[in-house]
Amino acid sequence: MPTQGPAKQPTAELDARYSSALTSRPGAADVAATEWAEAQRQLEAAEIFWVSTVRPDGRLHVTPVIAVWHDGVLYFSTGPGEQKARNLAQDAHCALTTGGNSLTEGLDLVVEGKAVPVADPAVLEEVIAAHEAKYGSHITSPQGTFHGLGDTFRKGDAVVFAVAPVTAYGFGRDNGVYTHTRWVF
């Protein structure tokens, strides 16, 4: 199972070609790579992610999921027969994306890595606790959208995947000043 851990810090690179660093916009001269700590805050807070996998015939499959950032790893789940689970069984490479839909504000994130099934009961309990803390009544309330998710994980009725970042990208927008940061782990 991948473990990144909070001590592992990636290198950050600003790609000036896709940032405002090469333009004459106000504030562009001061553009810098986004700090990894800010990206982690966004990963912790984001409620919806989009997971991209590859079908055996090479076609892409993209679908929304809920996910938690815990100890330097993104965790998400799916049913064992769902398309994304079947795709990941053939090719574990995937990307999880999250962000906003504003042209002028926000930070979009892409985390690339391999999705590894989690089987360790102690790790599953940590992931369940992280889901409950993040999504609250959506998981803990009998009326919640994902009520019983923890029991589903425990019984193995869902596959929980861990994705430790190999590379991540941040696309920042601050009132017309744009940044493109690449983090390598």
Short mmCIF file of N, CA and C in Angstrom, two decimals:
data_model
loop_
_atom_site.label_atom_id
_atom_site.label_comp_id
_atom_site.label_asym_id
_atom_site.label_seq_id
_atom_site.Cartn_x
_atom_site.Cartn_y
_atom_site.Cartn_z
N MET A 1 0.82 -1.17 0.00
CA MET A 1 0.00 0.00 0.00
C MET A 1 0.87 1.24 0.00
N PRO A 2 0.61 2.23 -0.85
CA PRO A 2 1.47 3.40 -0.87
C PRO A 2 1.29 4.23 0.38
N THR A 3 2.38 4.71 0.86
CA THR A 3 2.33 5.67 1.96
C THR A 3 3.25 6.81 1.60
N GLN A 4 2.72 7.98 1.59
CA GLN A 4 3.51 9.16 1.26
C GLN A 4 4.01 9.78 2.54
N GLY A 5 3.12 9.95 3.49
CA GLY A 5 3.49 10.55 4.76
C GLY A 5 3.70 12.04 4.65
N PRO A 6 3.39 12.75 5.71
CA PRO A 6 3.49 14.19 5.67
C PRO A 6 4.92 14.71 5.58
N ALA A 7 5.93 13.91 5.90
CA ALA A 7 7.31 14.38 5.88
C ALA A 7 7.84 14.51 4.45
N LYS A 8 7.30 13.76 3.51
CA LYS A 8 7.76 13.78 2.13
C LYS A 8 7.22 15.02 1.43
N GLN A 9 8.12 15.92 1.04
CA GLN A 9 7.71 17.14 0.36
C GLN A 9 8.19 17.09 -1.08
N PRO A 10 7.32 17.40 -2.02
CA PRO A 10 7.72 17.37 -3.42
C PRO A 10 8.51 18.60 -3.81
N THR A 11 9.20 18.50 -4.92
CA THR A 11 9.81 19.68 -5.51
C THR A 11 8.72 20.39 -6.32
N ALA A 12 8.76 21.71 -6.32
CA ALA A 12 7.76 22.50 -7.04
C ALA A 12 8.45 23.28 -8.15
N GLU A 13 7.83 23.26 -9.32
CA GLU A 13 8.35 24.00 -10.46
C GLU A 13 7.24 24.84 -11.06
N LEU A 14 7.52 26.10 -11.31
CA LEU A 14 6.59 26.96 -12.02
C LEU A 14 6.88 26.83 -13.50
N ASP A 15 5.89 26.51 -14.29
CA ASP A 15 6.06 26.45 -15.73
C ASP A 15 5.63 27.81 -16.29
N ALA A 16 6.63 28.64 -16.57
CA ALA A 16 6.36 30.01 -17.01
C ALA A 16 5.62 30.05 -18.34
N ARG A 17 5.77 29.02 -19.18
CA ARG A 17 5.08 29.00 -20.48
C ARG A 17 3.57 29.06 -20.31
N TYR A 18 3.07 28.49 -19.22
CA TYR A 18 1.62 28.41 -19.02
C TYR A 18 1.18 29.25 -17.82
N SER A 19 2.03 30.14 -17.39
CA SER A 19 1.73 31.03 -16.28
C SER A 19 1.78 32.46 -16.79
N SER A 20 1.40 33.38 -15.95
CA SER A 20 1.42 34.79 -16.34
C SER A 20 2.80 35.41 -16.23
N ALA A 21 3.81 34.62 -15.90
CA ALA A 21 5.15 35.15 -15.71
C ALA A 21 5.70 35.83 -16.97
N LEU A 22 5.24 35.44 -18.11
CA LEU A 22 5.75 36.00 -19.37
C LEU A 22 4.86 37.07 -19.94
N THR A 23 3.86 37.53 -19.19
CA THR A 23 2.95 38.55 -19.69
C THR A 23 3.17 39.86 -18.94
N SER A 24 2.58 40.90 -19.47
CA SER A 24 2.73 42.22 -18.83
C SER A 24 1.55 42.56 -17.93
N ARG A 25 0.74 41.58 -17.55
CA ARG A 25 -0.40 41.84 -16.66
C ARG A 25 0.09 42.33 -15.30
N PRO A 26 -0.69 43.19 -14.64
CA PRO A 26 -0.33 43.59 -13.28
C PRO A 26 -0.26 42.36 -12.38
N GLY A 27 0.81 42.25 -11.62
CA GLY A 27 1.01 41.13 -10.71
C GLY A 27 1.72 39.96 -11.34
N ALA A 28 1.86 39.95 -12.66
CA ALA A 28 2.46 38.81 -13.35
C ALA A 28 3.94 38.67 -13.03
N ALA A 29 4.63 39.77 -12.81
CA ALA A 29 6.06 39.69 -12.54
C ALA A 29 6.35 38.96 -11.23
N ASP A 30 5.39 38.97 -10.31
CA ASP A 30 5.59 38.33 -9.01
C ASP A 30 5.05 36.91 -8.94
N VAL A 31 4.60 36.36 -10.08
CA VAL A 31 4.00 35.03 -10.05
C VAL A 31 5.05 34.00 -9.62
N ALA A 32 4.60 33.07 -8.79
CA ALA A 32 5.49 32.03 -8.27
C ALA A 32 4.74 30.71 -8.22
N ALA A 33 5.50 29.65 -8.09
CA ALA A 33 4.89 28.33 -7.95
C ALA A 33 4.01 28.30 -6.71
N THR A 34 2.90 27.59 -6.80
CA THR A 34 2.02 27.42 -5.65
C THR A 34 2.69 26.50 -4.65
N GLU A 35 2.64 26.86 -3.38
CA GLU A 35 3.23 26.03 -2.33
C GLU A 35 2.44 24.73 -2.20
N TRP A 36 3.15 23.63 -1.94
CA TRP A 36 2.49 22.34 -1.78
C TRP A 36 1.52 22.37 -0.61
N ALA A 37 1.83 23.12 0.42
CA ALA A 37 0.92 23.22 1.57
C ALA A 37 -0.45 23.74 1.15
N GLU A 38 -0.48 24.68 0.22
CA GLU A 38 -1.77 25.19 -0.27
C GLU A 38 -2.50 24.11 -1.07
N ALA A 39 -1.78 23.38 -1.89
CA ALA A 39 -2.40 22.28 -2.64
C ALA A 39 -2.98 21.25 -1.68
N GLN A 40 -2.26 20.90 -0.63
CA GLN A 40 -2.76 19.94 0.35
C GLN A 40 -4.03 20.45 1.02
N ARG A 41 -4.07 21.73 1.35
CA ARG A 41 -5.29 22.30 1.95
C ARG A 41 -6.47 22.13 1.00
N GLN A 42 -6.23 22.37 -0.27
CA GLN A 42 -7.30 22.23 -1.27
C GLN A 42 -7.73 20.77 -1.41
N LEU A 43 -6.77 19.85 -1.38
CA LEU A 43 -7.10 18.41 -1.48
C LEU A 43 -7.91 17.97 -0.27
N GLU A 44 -7.57 18.48 0.89
CA GLU A 44 -8.30 18.13 2.11
C GLU A 44 -9.73 18.66 2.08
N ALA A 45 -9.93 19.85 1.51
CA ALA A 45 -11.24 20.50 1.54
C ALA A 45 -12.16 20.09 0.39
N ALA A 46 -11.61 19.67 -0.73
CA ALA A 46 -12.42 19.36 -1.91
C ALA A 46 -13.39 18.23 -1.62
N GLU A 47 -14.64 18.40 -2.01
CA GLU A 47 -15.65 17.37 -1.77
C GLU A 47 -15.81 16.42 -2.95
N ILE A 48 -15.62 16.91 -4.16
CA ILE A 48 -15.79 16.09 -5.35
C ILE A 48 -14.48 16.06 -6.13
N PHE A 49 -14.12 14.88 -6.57
CA PHE A 49 -12.96 14.67 -7.43
C PHE A 49 -13.45 13.95 -8.68
N TRP A 50 -12.69 14.05 -9.74
CA TRP A 50 -12.95 13.30 -10.96
C TRP A 50 -11.80 12.34 -11.14
N VAL A 51 -12.10 11.04 -11.23
CA VAL A 51 -11.06 10.05 -11.44
C VAL A 51 -11.05 9.66 -12.91
N SER A 52 -9.85 9.67 -13.49
CA SER A 52 -9.67 9.29 -14.89
C SER A 52 -8.89 7.99 -14.95
N THR A 53 -9.47 7.00 -15.63
CA THR A 53 -8.82 5.71 -15.82
C THR A 53 -8.85 5.39 -17.31
N VAL A 54 -8.16 4.31 -17.67
CA VAL A 54 -8.09 3.91 -19.07
C VAL A 54 -8.71 2.53 -19.24
N ARG A 55 -9.65 2.44 -20.15
CA ARG A 55 -10.29 1.15 -20.46
C ARG A 55 -9.28 0.24 -21.17
N PRO A 56 -9.51 -1.06 -21.14
CA PRO A 56 -8.59 -1.98 -21.82
C PRO A 56 -8.38 -1.67 -23.30
N ASP A 57 -9.38 -1.06 -23.96
CA ASP A 57 -9.21 -0.73 -25.38
C ASP A 57 -8.58 0.64 -25.60
N GLY A 58 -8.16 1.30 -24.50
CA GLY A 58 -7.46 2.57 -24.61
C GLY A 58 -8.33 3.81 -24.47
N ARG A 59 -9.65 3.63 -24.45
CA ARG A 59 -10.54 4.79 -24.28
C ARG A 59 -10.51 5.25 -22.83
N LEU A 60 -10.66 6.53 -22.63
CA LEU A 60 -10.69 7.09 -21.29
C LEU A 60 -12.03 6.86 -20.62
N HIS A 61 -12.00 6.80 -19.31
CA HIS A 61 -13.21 6.73 -18.49
C HIS A 61 -13.03 7.75 -17.37
N VAL A 62 -13.93 8.70 -17.26
CA VAL A 62 -13.85 9.76 -16.26
C VAL A 62 -15.16 9.78 -15.49
N THR A 63 -15.07 9.81 -14.16
CA THR A 63 -16.29 9.79 -13.35
C THR A 63 -16.05 10.51 -12.03
N PRO A 64 -17.07 11.14 -11.46
CA PRO A 64 -16.90 11.82 -10.17
C PRO A 64 -16.88 10.81 -9.02
N VAL A 65 -16.09 11.12 -8.00
CA VAL A 65 -16.01 10.31 -6.78
C VAL A 65 -15.82 11.24 -5.59
N ILE A 66 -16.13 10.72 -4.40
CA ILE A 66 -15.72 11.42 -3.20
C ILE A 66 -14.37 10.81 -2.81
N ALA A 67 -13.52 11.60 -2.18
CA ALA A 67 -12.18 11.14 -1.82
C ALA A 67 -11.69 11.90 -0.61
N VAL A 68 -10.74 11.29 0.09
CA VAL A 68 -10.12 11.95 1.23
C VAL A 68 -8.61 11.96 1.06
N TRP A 69 -8.00 13.03 1.50
CA TRP A 69 -6.55 13.17 1.55
C TRP A 69 -6.15 12.83 2.98
N HIS A 70 -5.38 11.76 3.14
CA HIS A 70 -5.01 11.31 4.48
C HIS A 70 -3.57 10.83 4.46
N ASP A 71 -2.74 11.42 5.30
CA ASP A 71 -1.32 11.04 5.41
C ASP A 71 -0.61 11.02 4.06
N GLY A 72 -0.87 12.02 3.24
CA GLY A 72 -0.16 12.16 1.98
C GLY A 72 -0.65 11.27 0.86
N VAL A 73 -1.85 10.68 1.02
CA VAL A 73 -2.40 9.78 0.01
C VAL A 73 -3.87 10.14 -0.22
N LEU A 74 -4.32 10.07 -1.46
CA LEU A 74 -5.74 10.24 -1.78
C LEU A 74 -6.40 8.86 -1.78
N TYR A 75 -7.55 8.76 -1.12
CA TYR A 75 -8.31 7.51 -1.05
C TYR A 75 -9.69 7.73 -1.66
N PHE A 76 -10.09 6.80 -2.51
CA PHE A 76 -11.45 6.80 -3.05
C PHE A 76 -11.91 5.35 -3.14
N SER A 77 -13.19 5.16 -3.42
CA SER A 77 -13.71 3.79 -3.49
C SER A 77 -14.65 3.65 -4.67
N THR A 78 -14.94 2.39 -4.98
CA THR A 78 -15.88 2.07 -6.03
C THR A 78 -16.33 0.62 -5.86
N GLY A 79 -17.42 0.27 -6.48
CA GLY A 79 -17.86 -1.11 -6.46
C GLY A 79 -16.90 -1.97 -7.27
N PRO A 80 -16.69 -3.22 -6.87
CA PRO A 80 -15.73 -4.08 -7.57
C PRO A 80 -16.07 -4.35 -9.03
N GLY A 81 -17.34 -4.24 -9.40
CA GLY A 81 -17.73 -4.48 -10.79
C GLY A 81 -17.86 -3.23 -11.62
N GLU A 82 -17.65 -2.07 -11.02
CA GLU A 82 -17.80 -0.81 -11.77
C GLU A 82 -16.65 -0.64 -12.76
N GLN A 83 -16.91 0.16 -13.78
CA GLN A 83 -15.94 0.35 -14.87
C GLN A 83 -14.58 0.79 -14.35
N LYS A 84 -14.55 1.74 -13.44
CA LYS A 84 -13.25 2.22 -12.96
C LYS A 84 -12.47 1.13 -12.25
N ALA A 85 -13.15 0.26 -11.49
CA ALA A 85 -12.46 -0.85 -10.82
C ALA A 85 -11.91 -1.83 -11.85
N ARG A 86 -12.71 -2.12 -12.87
CA ARG A 86 -12.24 -3.03 -13.93
C ARG A 86 -11.06 -2.43 -14.68
N ASN A 87 -11.13 -1.11 -14.93
CA ASN A 87 -10.02 -0.45 -15.62
C ASN A 87 -8.75 -0.50 -14.79
N LEU A 88 -8.88 -0.19 -13.49
CA LEU A 88 -7.71 -0.16 -12.61
C LEU A 88 -7.10 -1.55 -12.41
N ALA A 89 -7.90 -2.59 -12.54
CA ALA A 89 -7.37 -3.95 -12.45
C ALA A 89 -6.44 -4.24 -13.63
N GLN A 90 -6.67 -3.60 -14.76
CA GLN A 90 -5.84 -3.78 -15.95
C GLN A 90 -4.66 -2.81 -16.00
N ASP A 91 -4.89 -1.58 -15.52
CA ASP A 91 -3.87 -0.54 -15.55
C ASP A 91 -4.12 0.38 -14.35
N ALA A 92 -3.24 0.33 -13.38
CA ALA A 92 -3.44 1.06 -12.12
C ALA A 92 -3.19 2.56 -12.25
N HIS A 93 -2.63 3.01 -13.35
CA HIS A 93 -2.39 4.44 -13.52
C HIS A 93 -3.71 5.20 -13.58
N CYS A 94 -3.76 6.32 -12.88
CA CYS A 94 -4.97 7.13 -12.91
C CYS A 94 -4.62 8.57 -12.54
N ALA A 95 -5.59 9.44 -12.69
CA ALA A 95 -5.47 10.82 -12.26
C ALA A 95 -6.75 11.20 -11.54
N LEU A 96 -6.60 11.93 -10.44
CA LEU A 96 -7.74 12.51 -9.74
C LEU A 96 -7.62 14.02 -9.87
N THR A 97 -8.71 14.66 -10.26
CA THR A 97 -8.72 16.11 -10.43
C THR A 97 -9.81 16.72 -9.57
N THR A 98 -9.58 17.96 -9.18
CA THR A 98 -10.57 18.73 -8.44
C THR A 98 -10.28 20.20 -8.66
N GLY A 99 -11.25 21.03 -8.40
CA GLY A 99 -11.07 22.46 -8.56
C GLY A 99 -12.40 23.16 -8.70
N GLY A 100 -12.35 24.32 -9.29
CA GLY A 100 -13.55 25.13 -9.45
C GLY A 100 -13.87 25.38 -10.90
N ASN A 101 -14.84 26.22 -11.14
CA ASN A 101 -15.22 26.51 -12.53
C ASN A 101 -15.15 27.99 -12.85
N SER A 102 -14.38 28.75 -12.07
CA SER A 102 -14.23 30.17 -12.31
C SER A 102 -13.03 30.41 -13.21
N LEU A 103 -13.16 31.32 -14.14
CA LEU A 103 -12.06 31.66 -15.04
C LEU A 103 -11.01 32.53 -14.36
N THR A 104 -11.40 33.25 -13.29
CA THR A 104 -10.47 34.22 -12.72
C THR A 104 -10.00 33.92 -11.30
N GLU A 105 -10.60 32.95 -10.61
CA GLU A 105 -10.22 32.66 -9.22
C GLU A 105 -10.16 31.15 -9.01
N GLY A 106 -9.27 30.71 -8.14
CA GLY A 106 -9.25 29.32 -7.73
C GLY A 106 -7.97 28.59 -8.04
N LEU A 107 -7.96 27.33 -7.68
CA LEU A 107 -6.83 26.44 -7.90
C LEU A 107 -7.37 25.08 -8.31
N ASP A 108 -7.08 24.67 -9.53
CA ASP A 108 -7.44 23.33 -10.00
C ASP A 108 -6.24 22.43 -9.76
N LEU A 109 -6.51 21.19 -9.34
CA LEU A 109 -5.43 20.25 -9.02
C LEU A 109 -5.61 18.95 -9.79
N VAL A 110 -4.50 18.39 -10.21
CA VAL A 110 -4.45 17.08 -10.85
C VAL A 110 -3.40 16.27 -10.10
N VAL A 111 -3.81 15.10 -9.59
CA VAL A 111 -2.89 14.20 -8.89
C VAL A 111 -2.78 12.94 -9.71
N GLU A 112 -1.55 12.60 -10.14
CA GLU A 112 -1.32 11.40 -10.92
C GLU A 112 -0.59 10.37 -10.08
N GLY A 113 -0.96 9.10 -10.25
CA GLY A 113 -0.29 8.02 -9.54
C GLY A 113 -0.92 6.70 -9.90
N LYS A 114 -0.61 5.69 -9.11
CA LYS A 114 -1.18 4.36 -9.30
C LYS A 114 -2.17 4.09 -8.18
N ALA A 115 -3.33 3.57 -8.54
CA ALA A 115 -4.37 3.23 -7.57
C ALA A 115 -4.10 1.81 -7.07
N VAL A 116 -3.84 1.71 -5.77
CA VAL A 116 -3.52 0.43 -5.14
C VAL A 116 -4.67 0.07 -4.19
N PRO A 117 -5.25 -1.12 -4.34
CA PRO A 117 -6.32 -1.52 -3.42
C PRO A 117 -5.81 -1.60 -1.98
N VAL A 118 -6.64 -1.15 -1.05
CA VAL A 118 -6.29 -1.16 0.37
C VAL A 118 -6.98 -2.35 1.02
N ALA A 119 -6.20 -3.20 1.67
CA ALA A 119 -6.77 -4.37 2.34
C ALA A 119 -6.49 -4.37 3.84
N ASP A 120 -5.53 -3.60 4.29
CA ASP A 120 -5.15 -3.56 5.70
C ASP A 120 -6.30 -3.00 6.53
N PRO A 121 -6.86 -3.79 7.46
CA PRO A 121 -8.00 -3.32 8.26
C PRO A 121 -7.70 -2.04 9.06
N ALA A 122 -6.48 -1.89 9.55
CA ALA A 122 -6.13 -0.68 10.31
C ALA A 122 -6.16 0.55 9.41
N VAL A 123 -5.65 0.43 8.21
CA VAL A 123 -5.68 1.55 7.26
C VAL A 123 -7.12 1.84 6.86
N LEU A 124 -7.92 0.80 6.62
CA LEU A 124 -9.33 1.01 6.27
C LEU A 124 -10.05 1.79 7.37
N GLU A 125 -9.78 1.46 8.62
CA GLU A 125 -10.42 2.20 9.73
C GLU A 125 -10.00 3.67 9.72
N GLU A 126 -8.74 3.96 9.40
CA GLU A 126 -8.29 5.36 9.29
C GLU A 126 -9.01 6.06 8.14
N VAL A 127 -9.16 5.36 7.03
CA VAL A 127 -9.84 5.94 5.86
C VAL A 127 -11.32 6.17 6.16
N ILE A 128 -11.95 5.23 6.86
CA ILE A 128 -13.35 5.40 7.26
C ILE A 128 -13.48 6.63 8.15
N ALA A 129 -12.60 6.75 9.13
CA ALA A 129 -12.65 7.91 10.04
C ALA A 129 -12.43 9.21 9.27
N ALA A 130 -11.53 9.19 8.30
CA ALA A 130 -11.28 10.39 7.50
C ALA A 130 -12.51 10.77 6.67
N HIS A 131 -13.19 9.78 6.10
CA HIS A 131 -14.42 10.04 5.35
C HIS A 131 -15.50 10.62 6.26
N GLU A 132 -15.66 10.02 7.43
CA GLU A 132 -16.69 10.49 8.36
C GLU A 132 -16.40 11.91 8.83
N ALA A 133 -15.13 12.22 9.10
CA ALA A 133 -14.77 13.57 9.53
C ALA A 133 -15.01 14.59 8.41
N LYS A 134 -14.69 14.22 7.19
CA LYS A 134 -14.81 15.15 6.08
C LYS A 134 -16.24 15.32 5.60
N TYR A 135 -16.97 14.22 5.43
CA TYR A 135 -18.29 14.27 4.82
C TYR A 135 -19.43 14.25 5.82
N GLY A 136 -19.11 14.06 7.11
CA GLY A 136 -20.08 14.18 8.18
C GLY A 136 -21.37 13.42 7.95
N SER A 137 -22.48 14.14 8.04
CA SER A 137 -23.80 13.50 8.00
C SER A 137 -24.08 12.81 6.67
N HIS A 138 -23.37 13.13 5.62
CA HIS A 138 -23.54 12.41 4.35
C HIS A 138 -23.22 10.93 4.54
N ILE A 139 -22.36 10.63 5.51
CA ILE A 139 -21.95 9.25 5.76
C ILE A 139 -22.50 8.73 7.08
N THR A 140 -22.57 9.59 8.09
CA THR A 140 -22.94 9.13 9.43
C THR A 140 -24.44 9.12 9.70
N SER A 141 -25.20 9.91 8.98
CA SER A 141 -26.65 10.00 9.22
C SER A 141 -27.39 8.92 8.44
N PRO A 142 -28.43 8.30 9.03
CA PRO A 142 -29.22 7.32 8.29
C PRO A 142 -29.83 7.91 7.01
N GLN A 143 -30.01 9.22 6.96
CA GLN A 143 -30.54 9.86 5.76
C GLN A 143 -29.44 10.32 4.81
N GLY A 144 -28.19 10.05 5.17
CA GLY A 144 -27.05 10.54 4.39
C GLY A 144 -26.92 9.86 3.04
N THR A 145 -26.36 10.59 2.12
CA THR A 145 -26.16 10.12 0.75
C THR A 145 -25.35 8.83 0.70
N PHE A 146 -24.32 8.73 1.54
CA PHE A 146 -23.42 7.58 1.52
C PHE A 146 -23.47 6.84 2.85
N HIS A 147 -24.63 6.83 3.51
CA HIS A 147 -24.76 6.18 4.81
C HIS A 147 -24.33 4.71 4.71
N GLY A 148 -23.57 4.26 5.70
CA GLY A 148 -23.12 2.87 5.74
C GLY A 148 -21.85 2.63 4.95
N LEU A 149 -21.20 3.69 4.49
CA LEU A 149 -19.99 3.53 3.69
C LEU A 149 -18.91 2.77 4.45
N GLY A 150 -18.76 3.08 5.74
CA GLY A 150 -17.75 2.39 6.54
C GLY A 150 -17.98 0.89 6.57
N ASP A 151 -19.22 0.46 6.78
CA ASP A 151 -19.52 -0.97 6.79
C ASP A 151 -19.29 -1.59 5.41
N THR A 152 -19.58 -0.83 4.37
CA THR A 152 -19.33 -1.31 3.00
C THR A 152 -17.84 -1.57 2.80
N PHE A 153 -17.00 -0.65 3.32
CA PHE A 153 -15.55 -0.84 3.24
C PHE A 153 -15.12 -2.07 4.03
N ARG A 154 -15.63 -2.18 5.26
CA ARG A 154 -15.24 -3.29 6.14
C ARG A 154 -15.60 -4.65 5.55
N LYS A 155 -16.77 -4.73 4.93
CA LYS A 155 -17.24 -6.01 4.38
C LYS A 155 -16.60 -6.33 3.03
N GLY A 156 -15.91 -5.36 2.45
CA GLY A 156 -15.30 -5.59 1.14
C GLY A 156 -16.27 -5.44 -0.01
N ASP A 157 -17.42 -4.83 0.25
CA ASP A 157 -18.41 -4.61 -0.82
C ASP A 157 -18.02 -3.45 -1.73
N ALA A 158 -17.00 -2.71 -1.34
CA ALA A 158 -16.42 -1.66 -2.16
C ALA A 158 -14.92 -1.84 -2.13
N VAL A 159 -14.27 -1.48 -3.22
CA VAL A 159 -12.81 -1.50 -3.26
C VAL A 159 -12.34 -0.10 -2.90
N VAL A 160 -11.49 -0.01 -1.89
CA VAL A 160 -10.89 1.27 -1.51
C VAL A 160 -9.52 1.33 -2.17
N PHE A 161 -9.28 2.41 -2.88
CA PHE A 161 -8.00 2.60 -3.56
C PHE A 161 -7.21 3.72 -2.90
N ALA A 162 -5.90 3.54 -2.84
CA ALA A 162 -4.97 4.56 -2.35
C ALA A 162 -4.14 5.03 -3.54
N VAL A 163 -4.05 6.35 -3.70
CA VAL A 163 -3.24 6.92 -4.77
C VAL A 163 -2.23 7.87 -4.13
N ALA A 164 -0.98 7.40 -4.07
CA ALA A 164 0.10 8.27 -3.61
C ALA A 164 0.57 9.07 -4.82
N PRO A 165 0.64 10.38 -4.70
CA PRO A 165 1.02 11.18 -5.86
C PRO A 165 2.43 10.85 -6.35
N VAL A 166 2.56 10.74 -7.66
CA VAL A 166 3.86 10.65 -8.31
C VAL A 166 4.20 12.03 -8.87
N THR A 167 3.21 12.61 -9.51
CA THR A 167 3.28 13.98 -10.04
C THR A 167 1.94 14.63 -9.78
N ALA A 168 1.96 15.92 -9.49
CA ALA A 168 0.72 16.68 -9.33
C ALA A 168 0.89 18.02 -10.03
N TYR A 169 -0.21 18.57 -10.45
CA TYR A 169 -0.21 19.86 -11.14
C TYR A 169 -1.23 20.78 -10.48
N GLY A 170 -0.90 22.05 -10.42
CA GLY A 170 -1.80 23.06 -9.91
C GLY A 170 -1.95 24.16 -10.93
N PHE A 171 -3.18 24.52 -11.22
CA PHE A 171 -3.48 25.57 -12.18
C PHE A 171 -4.21 26.68 -11.42
N GLY A 172 -3.46 27.70 -11.04
CA GLY A 172 -4.01 28.76 -10.22
C GLY A 172 -4.48 29.94 -11.04
N ARG A 173 -5.52 30.60 -10.50
CA ARG A 173 -6.06 31.80 -11.12
C ARG A 173 -6.33 32.81 -10.01
N ASP A 174 -5.76 33.98 -10.15
CA ASP A 174 -5.95 35.03 -9.15
C ASP A 174 -6.21 36.33 -9.88
N ASN A 175 -7.49 36.59 -10.15
CA ASN A 175 -7.90 37.83 -10.81
C ASN A 175 -7.13 38.08 -12.11
N GLY A 176 -7.02 37.05 -12.93
CA GLY A 176 -6.37 37.19 -14.23
C GLY A 176 -4.89 36.86 -14.23
N VAL A 177 -4.31 36.59 -13.08
CA VAL A 177 -2.91 36.14 -13.02
C VAL A 177 -2.94 34.63 -12.86
N TYR A 178 -2.26 33.94 -13.78
CA TYR A 178 -2.34 32.49 -13.84
C TYR A 178 -1.01 31.84 -13.49
N THR A 179 -1.10 30.68 -12.81
CA THR A 179 0.11 29.91 -12.50
C THR A 179 -0.10 28.46 -12.91
N HIS A 180 0.97 27.84 -13.29
CA HIS A 180 0.98 26.40 -13.61
C HIS A 180 2.15 25.81 -12.83
N THR A 181 1.82 25.07 -11.78
CA THR A 181 2.84 24.48 -10.92
C THR A 181 2.85 22.98 -11.12
N ARG A 182 4.05 22.42 -11.15
CA ARG A 182 4.22 20.96 -11.22
C ARG A 182 4.98 20.54 -9.96
N TRP A 183 4.42 19.54 -9.27
CA TRP A 183 5.09 18.98 -8.10
C TRP A 183 5.52 17.56 -8.44
N VAL A 184 6.78 17.24 -8.16
CA VAL A 184 7.31 15.89 -8.39
C VAL A 184 7.68 15.31 -7.04
N PHE A 185 7.22 14.09 -6.79
CA PHE A 185 7.44 13.43 -5.51
C PHE A 185 8.58 12.44 -5.58
#
